[in-house]
Coordinates of C-alpha atoms in Angstrom, one line a residue:
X877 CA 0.0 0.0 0.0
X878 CA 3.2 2.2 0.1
X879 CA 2.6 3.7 -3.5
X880 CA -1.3 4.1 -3.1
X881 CA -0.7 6.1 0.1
X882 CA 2.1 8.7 -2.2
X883 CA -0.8 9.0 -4.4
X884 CA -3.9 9.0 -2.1
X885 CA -2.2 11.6 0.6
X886 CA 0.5 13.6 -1.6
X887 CA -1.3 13.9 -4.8
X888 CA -0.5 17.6 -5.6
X889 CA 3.4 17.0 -4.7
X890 CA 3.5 14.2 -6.5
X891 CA 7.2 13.5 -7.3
X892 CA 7.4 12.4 -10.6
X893 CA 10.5 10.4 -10.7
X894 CA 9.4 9.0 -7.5
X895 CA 6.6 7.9 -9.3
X896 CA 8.1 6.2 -12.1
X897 CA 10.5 4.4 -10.1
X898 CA 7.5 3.1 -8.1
X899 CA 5.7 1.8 -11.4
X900 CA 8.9 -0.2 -12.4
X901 CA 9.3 -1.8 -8.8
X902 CA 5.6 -2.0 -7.3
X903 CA 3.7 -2.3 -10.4
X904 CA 1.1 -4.5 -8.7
X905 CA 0.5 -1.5 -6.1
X906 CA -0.1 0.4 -9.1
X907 CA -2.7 -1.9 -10.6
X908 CA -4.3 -2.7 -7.5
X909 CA -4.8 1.2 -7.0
X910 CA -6.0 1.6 -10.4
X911 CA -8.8 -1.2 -9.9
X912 CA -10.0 1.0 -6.8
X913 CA -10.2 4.1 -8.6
X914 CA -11.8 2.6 -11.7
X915 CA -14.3 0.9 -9.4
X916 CA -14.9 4.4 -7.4
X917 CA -15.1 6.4 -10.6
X918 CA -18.1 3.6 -11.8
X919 CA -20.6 4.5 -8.7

């Protein structure tokens, strides 16, 4: 859950490198995060 809370609770200072460095080491964070907000954004 360490890359959905840098998202969820630092969204506007989002660091981009950060981010990409996340993506190629916690990818499944990223997908499981994803699945969340695509289920959210469906209600």
């Amino acid at each position: 859950a360490g890359f959905r809370n840098v998202l969820v609770h630092g969204y506007l200072d989002v660091d981009v490198d950060l981010v990409a460095k996340l993506l190629g080491e916690s990818l499944d964070d990223f997908e499981e995060f994803a699945g969340h907000l695509e289920r959210w954004l469906g209600e």
